[in-house]
Amino acid sequence: MFGFHPVNLGFRFLLELAALVGMAVGAYALGTGVSAWLLAVAIPLVAMTAWGTFRVPGDASASGGAPIAVPGVVRLLIELDVFAASVFLLWFASPRAAVLLAVAVVIHYALSLDRIRWLLTGKEG
């Protein structure tokens, strides 16, 4: 169960932070003047809110809390949307950084197949 291993969860936390920074940097690159700052703040804020609010009850990767309970497949789609949006936005500022982030996300999910299985079926193993 490496998907719930503390090292992988730490890696996931760093990816979450990188995704938020990537969104902010990419959004800033798309705007000009005040709009750049508004996009750089608003887009990651919306992503953070969705990430922290819509949870699967009992998900050990989030200390089990669920402010708004959702099925595992919905949670997985939210996670993938946040990471995909971050890679997409970051591409406008730094394509190389966007590719590195995408590779890191793929590695994380490859190491988290047990968690993905749990999210999709509710069964461990």
mmCIF file of N, CA and C in Angstrom, residues 21-87:
data_model
loop_
_atom_site.group_PDB
_atom_site.id
_atom_site.type_symbol
_atom_site.label_atom_id
_atom_site.label_comp_id
_atom_site.label_asym_id
_atom_site.label_seq_id
_atom_site.Cartn_x
_atom_site.Cartn_y
_atom_site.Cartn_z
ATOM 1 N N VAL A 21 1.408 26.625 -7.062
ATOM 2 C CA VAL A 21 2.388 27.603 -7.556
ATOM 3 C C VAL A 21 2.351 27.641 -9.084
ATOM 4 N N GLY A 22 2.280 26.463 -9.708
ATOM 5 C CA GLY A 22 2.217 26.402 -11.159
ATOM 6 C C GLY A 22 0.998 27.112 -11.714
ATOM 7 N N MET A 23 -0.127 26.947 -11.044
ATOM 8 C CA MET A 23 -1.343 27.653 -11.469
ATOM 9 C C MET A 23 -1.158 29.162 -11.367
ATOM 10 N N ALA A 24 -0.597 29.595 -10.257
ATOM 11 C CA ALA A 24 -0.413 31.033 -10.048
ATOM 12 C C ALA A 24 0.551 31.619 -11.076
ATOM 13 N N VAL A 25 1.667 30.960 -11.294
ATOM 14 C CA VAL A 25 2.670 31.456 -12.244
ATOM 15 C C VAL A 25 2.094 31.474 -13.655
ATOM 16 N N GLY A 26 1.428 30.385 -14.041
ATOM 17 C CA GLY A 26 0.846 30.317 -15.370
ATOM 18 C C GLY A 26 -0.271 31.316 -15.573
ATOM 19 N N ALA A 27 -1.125 31.458 -14.570
ATOM 20 C CA ALA A 27 -2.221 32.429 -14.669
ATOM 21 C C ALA A 27 -1.678 33.847 -14.764
ATOM 22 N N TYR A 28 -0.641 34.123 -14.005
ATOM 23 C CA TYR A 28 -0.020 35.452 -14.062
ATOM 24 C C TYR A 28 0.528 35.725 -15.463
ATOM 25 N N ALA A 29 1.114 34.703 -16.079
ATOM 26 C CA ALA A 29 1.683 34.861 -17.422
ATOM 27 C C ALA A 29 0.606 35.146 -18.464
ATOM 28 N N LEU A 30 -0.610 34.720 -18.200
ATOM 29 C CA LEU A 30 -1.702 34.944 -19.156
ATOM 30 C C LEU A 30 -2.297 36.342 -19.070
ATOM 31 N N GLY A 31 -2.184 36.970 -17.927
ATOM 32 C CA GLY A 31 -2.802 38.279 -17.735
ATOM 33 C C GLY A 31 -1.812 39.405 -17.924
ATOM 34 N N THR A 32 -2.340 40.607 -17.793
ATOM 35 C CA THR A 32 -1.501 41.807 -17.808
ATOM 36 C C THR A 32 -1.989 42.741 -16.710
ATOM 37 N N GLY A 33 -1.049 43.387 -16.059
ATOM 38 C CA GLY A 33 -1.410 44.346 -15.020
ATOM 39 C C GLY A 33 -2.203 43.716 -13.899
ATOM 40 N N VAL A 34 -3.306 44.360 -13.553
ATOM 41 C CA VAL A 34 -4.145 43.908 -12.443
ATOM 42 C C VAL A 34 -4.750 42.538 -12.736
ATOM 43 N N SER A 35 -5.129 42.296 -13.986
ATOM 44 C CA SER A 35 -5.743 41.000 -14.311
ATOM 45 C C SER A 35 -4.774 39.850 -14.058
ATOM 46 N N ALA A 36 -3.490 40.079 -14.271
ATOM 47 C CA ALA A 36 -2.499 39.023 -14.005
ATOM 48 C C ALA A 36 -2.515 38.646 -12.530
ATOM 49 N N TRP A 37 -2.553 39.647 -11.670
ATOM 50 C CA TRP A 37 -2.575 39.383 -10.228
ATOM 51 C C TRP A 37 -3.884 38.724 -9.794
ATOM 52 N N LEU A 38 -4.988 39.192 -10.353
ATOM 53 C CA LEU A 38 -6.277 38.591 -9.997
ATOM 54 C C LEU A 38 -6.331 37.121 -10.401
ATOM 55 N N LEU A 39 -5.883 36.815 -11.607
ATOM 56 C CA LEU A 39 -5.853 35.426 -12.056
ATOM 57 C C LEU A 39 -4.911 34.589 -11.202
ATOM 58 N N ALA A 40 -3.752 35.149 -10.876
ATOM 59 C CA ALA A 40 -2.746 34.423 -10.101
ATOM 60 C C ALA A 40 -3.234 34.089 -8.694
ATOM 61 N N VAL A 41 -4.146 34.873 -8.169
ATOM 62 C CA VAL A 41 -4.696 34.605 -6.833
ATOM 63 C C VAL A 41 -5.974 33.774 -6.925
ATOM 64 N N ALA A 42 -6.874 34.133 -7.836
ATOM 65 C CA ALA A 42 -8.198 33.507 -7.891
ATOM 66 C C ALA A 42 -8.149 32.044 -8.336
ATOM 67 N N ILE A 43 -7.377 31.742 -9.354
ATOM 68 C CA ILE A 43 -7.375 30.371 -9.879
ATOM 69 C C ILE A 43 -6.856 29.365 -8.847
ATOM 70 N N PRO A 44 -5.700 29.608 -8.223
ATOM 71 C CA PRO A 44 -5.270 28.653 -7.184
ATOM 72 C C PRO A 44 -6.223 28.604 -5.983
ATOM 73 N N LEU A 45 -6.852 29.724 -5.662
ATOM 74 C CA LEU A 45 -7.794 29.751 -4.543
ATOM 75 C C LEU A 45 -8.997 28.851 -4.818
ATOM 76 N N VAL A 46 -9.518 28.894 -6.026
ATOM 77 C CA VAL A 46 -10.631 28.016 -6.397
ATOM 78 C C VAL A 46 -10.177 26.554 -6.337
ATOM 79 N N ALA A 47 -8.994 26.273 -6.859
ATOM 80 C CA ALA A 47 -8.473 24.898 -6.839
ATOM 81 C C ALA A 47 -8.281 24.408 -5.408
ATOM 82 N N MET A 48 -7.714 25.256 -4.542
ATOM 83 C CA MET A 48 -7.513 24.873 -3.138
ATOM 84 C C MET A 48 -8.834 24.580 -2.448
ATOM 85 N N THR A 49 -9.824 25.397 -2.736
ATOM 86 C CA THR A 49 -11.130 25.214 -2.116
ATOM 87 C C THR A 49 -11.748 23.882 -2.529
ATOM 88 N N ALA A 50 -11.707 23.590 -3.824
ATOM 89 C CA ALA A 50 -12.256 22.314 -4.300
ATOM 90 C C ALA A 50 -11.477 21.144 -3.712
ATOM 91 N N TRP A 51 -10.141 21.263 -3.712
ATOM 92 C CA TRP A 51 -9.275 20.183 -3.225
ATOM 93 C C TRP A 51 -9.568 19.871 -1.755
ATOM 94 N N GLY A 52 -9.727 20.894 -0.954
ATOM 95 C CA GLY A 52 -9.910 20.701 0.479
ATOM 96 C C GLY A 52 -11.330 20.426 0.915
ATOM 97 N N THR A 53 -12.295 20.705 0.061
ATOM 98 C CA THR A 53 -13.695 20.580 0.452
ATOM 99 C C THR A 53 -14.320 19.252 0.048
ATOM 100 N N PHE A 54 -14.097 18.831 -1.170
ATOM 101 C CA PHE A 54 -14.729 17.624 -1.694
ATOM 102 C C PHE A 54 -13.814 16.434 -1.451
ATOM 103 N N ARG A 55 -14.152 15.645 -0.429
ATOM 104 C CA ARG A 55 -13.293 14.552 0.023
ATOM 105 C C ARG A 55 -14.082 13.248 0.103
ATOM 106 N N VAL A 56 -13.356 12.158 0.130
ATOM 107 C CA VAL A 56 -13.955 10.839 0.334
ATOM 108 C C VAL A 56 -13.833 10.506 1.818
ATOM 109 N N PRO A 57 -14.954 10.201 2.481
ATOM 110 C CA PRO A 57 -14.865 9.847 3.903
ATOM 111 C C PRO A 57 -13.927 8.666 4.115
ATOM 112 N N GLY A 58 -13.044 8.807 5.103
ATOM 113 C CA GLY A 58 -12.127 7.730 5.438
ATOM 114 C C GLY A 58 -10.859 7.690 4.608
ATOM 115 N N ASP A 59 -10.642 8.669 3.733
ATOM 116 C CA ASP A 59 -9.425 8.694 2.911
ATOM 117 C C ASP A 59 -8.234 8.987 3.816
ATOM 118 N N ALA A 60 -7.376 8.000 3.980
ATOM 119 C CA ALA A 60 -6.225 8.136 4.872
ATOM 120 C C ALA A 60 -5.244 9.191 4.387
ATOM 121 N N SER A 61 -5.287 9.539 3.107
ATOM 122 C CA SER A 61 -4.376 10.561 2.597
ATOM 123 C C SER A 61 -4.826 11.952 3.008
ATOM 124 N N ALA A 62 -6.007 12.050 3.601
ATOM 125 C CA ALA A 62 -6.527 13.354 4.034
ATOM 126 C C ALA A 62 -7.014 13.287 5.470
ATOM 127 N N SER A 63 -6.387 12.500 6.277
ATOM 128 C CA SER A 63 -6.746 12.288 7.676
ATOM 129 C C SER A 63 -8.210 11.898 7.875
ATOM 130 N N GLY A 64 -8.836 11.388 6.841
ATOM 131 C CA GLY A 64 -10.174 10.832 6.975
ATOM 132 C C GLY A 64 -11.309 11.822 6.984
ATOM 133 N N GLY A 65 -11.037 13.119 7.095
ATOM 134 C CA GLY A 65 -12.104 14.109 7.154
ATOM 135 C C GLY A 65 -12.695 14.402 5.791
ATOM 136 N N ALA A 66 -13.995 14.730 5.757
ATOM 137 C CA ALA A 66 -14.663 15.053 4.497
ATOM 138 C C ALA A 66 -15.688 16.156 4.725
ATOM 139 N N PRO A 67 -15.304 17.444 4.535
ATOM 140 C CA PRO A 67 -16.285 18.519 4.700
ATOM 141 C C PRO A 67 -17.521 18.309 3.822
ATOM 142 N N ILE A 68 -17.310 17.935 2.554
ATOM 143 C CA ILE A 68 -18.401 17.543 1.668
ATOM 144 C C ILE A 68 -18.008 16.186 1.083
ATOM 145 N N ALA A 69 -18.743 15.161 1.467
ATOM 146 C CA ALA A 69 -18.416 13.805 1.047
ATOM 147 C C ALA A 69 -18.787 13.592 -0.415
ATOM 148 N N VAL A 70 -17.855 13.002 -1.153
ATOM 149 C CA VAL A 70 -18.093 12.681 -2.555
ATOM 150 C C VAL A 70 -17.603 11.258 -2.818
ATOM 151 N N PRO A 71 -18.133 10.627 -3.876
ATOM 152 C CA PRO A 71 -17.620 9.294 -4.234
ATOM 153 C C PRO A 71 -16.167 9.384 -4.685
ATOM 154 N N GLY A 72 -15.466 8.271 -4.590
ATOM 155 C CA GLY A 72 -14.057 8.226 -4.943
ATOM 156 C C GLY A 72 -13.764 8.670 -6.357
ATOM 157 N N VAL A 73 -14.615 8.297 -7.301
ATOM 158 C CA VAL A 73 -14.372 8.680 -8.688
ATOM 159 C C VAL A 73 -14.449 10.191 -8.862
ATOM 160 N N VAL A 74 -15.336 10.849 -8.136
ATOM 161 C CA VAL A 74 -15.427 12.314 -8.197
ATOM 162 C C VAL A 74 -14.160 12.936 -7.625
ATOM 163 N N ARG A 75 -13.694 12.399 -6.517
ATOM 164 C CA ARG A 75 -12.465 12.906 -5.905
ATOM 165 C C ARG A 75 -11.284 12.744 -6.853
ATOM 166 N N LEU A 76 -11.182 11.592 -7.482
ATOM 167 C CA LEU A 76 -10.093 11.346 -8.415
ATOM 168 C C LEU A 76 -10.148 12.326 -9.587
ATOM 169 N N LEU A 77 -11.348 12.607 -10.085
ATOM 170 C CA LEU A 77 -11.494 13.576 -11.180
ATOM 171 C C LEU A 77 -11.096 14.985 -10.740
ATOM 172 N N ILE A 78 -11.430 15.350 -9.506
ATOM 173 C CA ILE A 78 -11.022 16.666 -8.992
ATOM 174 C C ILE A 78 -9.501 16.750 -8.939
ATOM 175 N N GLU A 79 -8.865 15.717 -8.407
ATOM 176 C CA GLU A 79 -7.404 15.714 -8.330
ATOM 177 C C GLU A 79 -6.779 15.827 -9.717
ATOM 178 N N LEU A 80 -7.260 15.011 -10.643
ATOM 179 C CA LEU A 80 -6.702 15.037 -11.997
ATOM 180 C C LEU A 80 -6.958 16.379 -12.682
ATOM 181 N N ASP A 81 -8.125 16.968 -12.444
ATOM 182 C CA ASP A 81 -8.418 18.297 -13.010
ATOM 183 C C ASP A 81 -7.475 19.361 -12.467
ATOM 184 N N VAL A 82 -7.223 19.328 -11.172
ATOM 185 C CA VAL A 82 -6.325 20.320 -10.570
ATOM 186 C C VAL A 82 -4.916 20.175 -11.136
ATOM 187 N N PHE A 83 -4.420 18.955 -11.197
ATOM 188 C CA PHE A 83 -3.072 18.759 -11.733
ATOM 189 C C PHE A 83 -3.004 19.096 -13.220
ATOM 190 N N ALA A 84 -4.021 18.702 -13.985
ATOM 191 C CA ALA A 84 -4.027 19.006 -15.417
ATOM 192 C C ALA A 84 -4.106 20.514 -15.658
ATOM 193 N N ALA A 85 -4.930 21.205 -14.887
ATOM 194 C CA ALA A 85 -5.035 22.657 -15.031
ATOM 195 C C ALA A 85 -3.715 23.328 -14.692
ATOM 196 N N SER A 86 -3.050 22.819 -13.675
ATOM 197 C CA SER A 86 -1.767 23.389 -13.298
ATOM 198 C C SER A 86 -0.734 23.210 -14.400
ATOM 199 N N VAL A 87 -0.658 22.007 -14.956
ATOM 200 C CA VAL A 87 0.295 21.749 -16.046
ATOM 201 C C VAL A 87 -0.046 22.637 -17.244
#
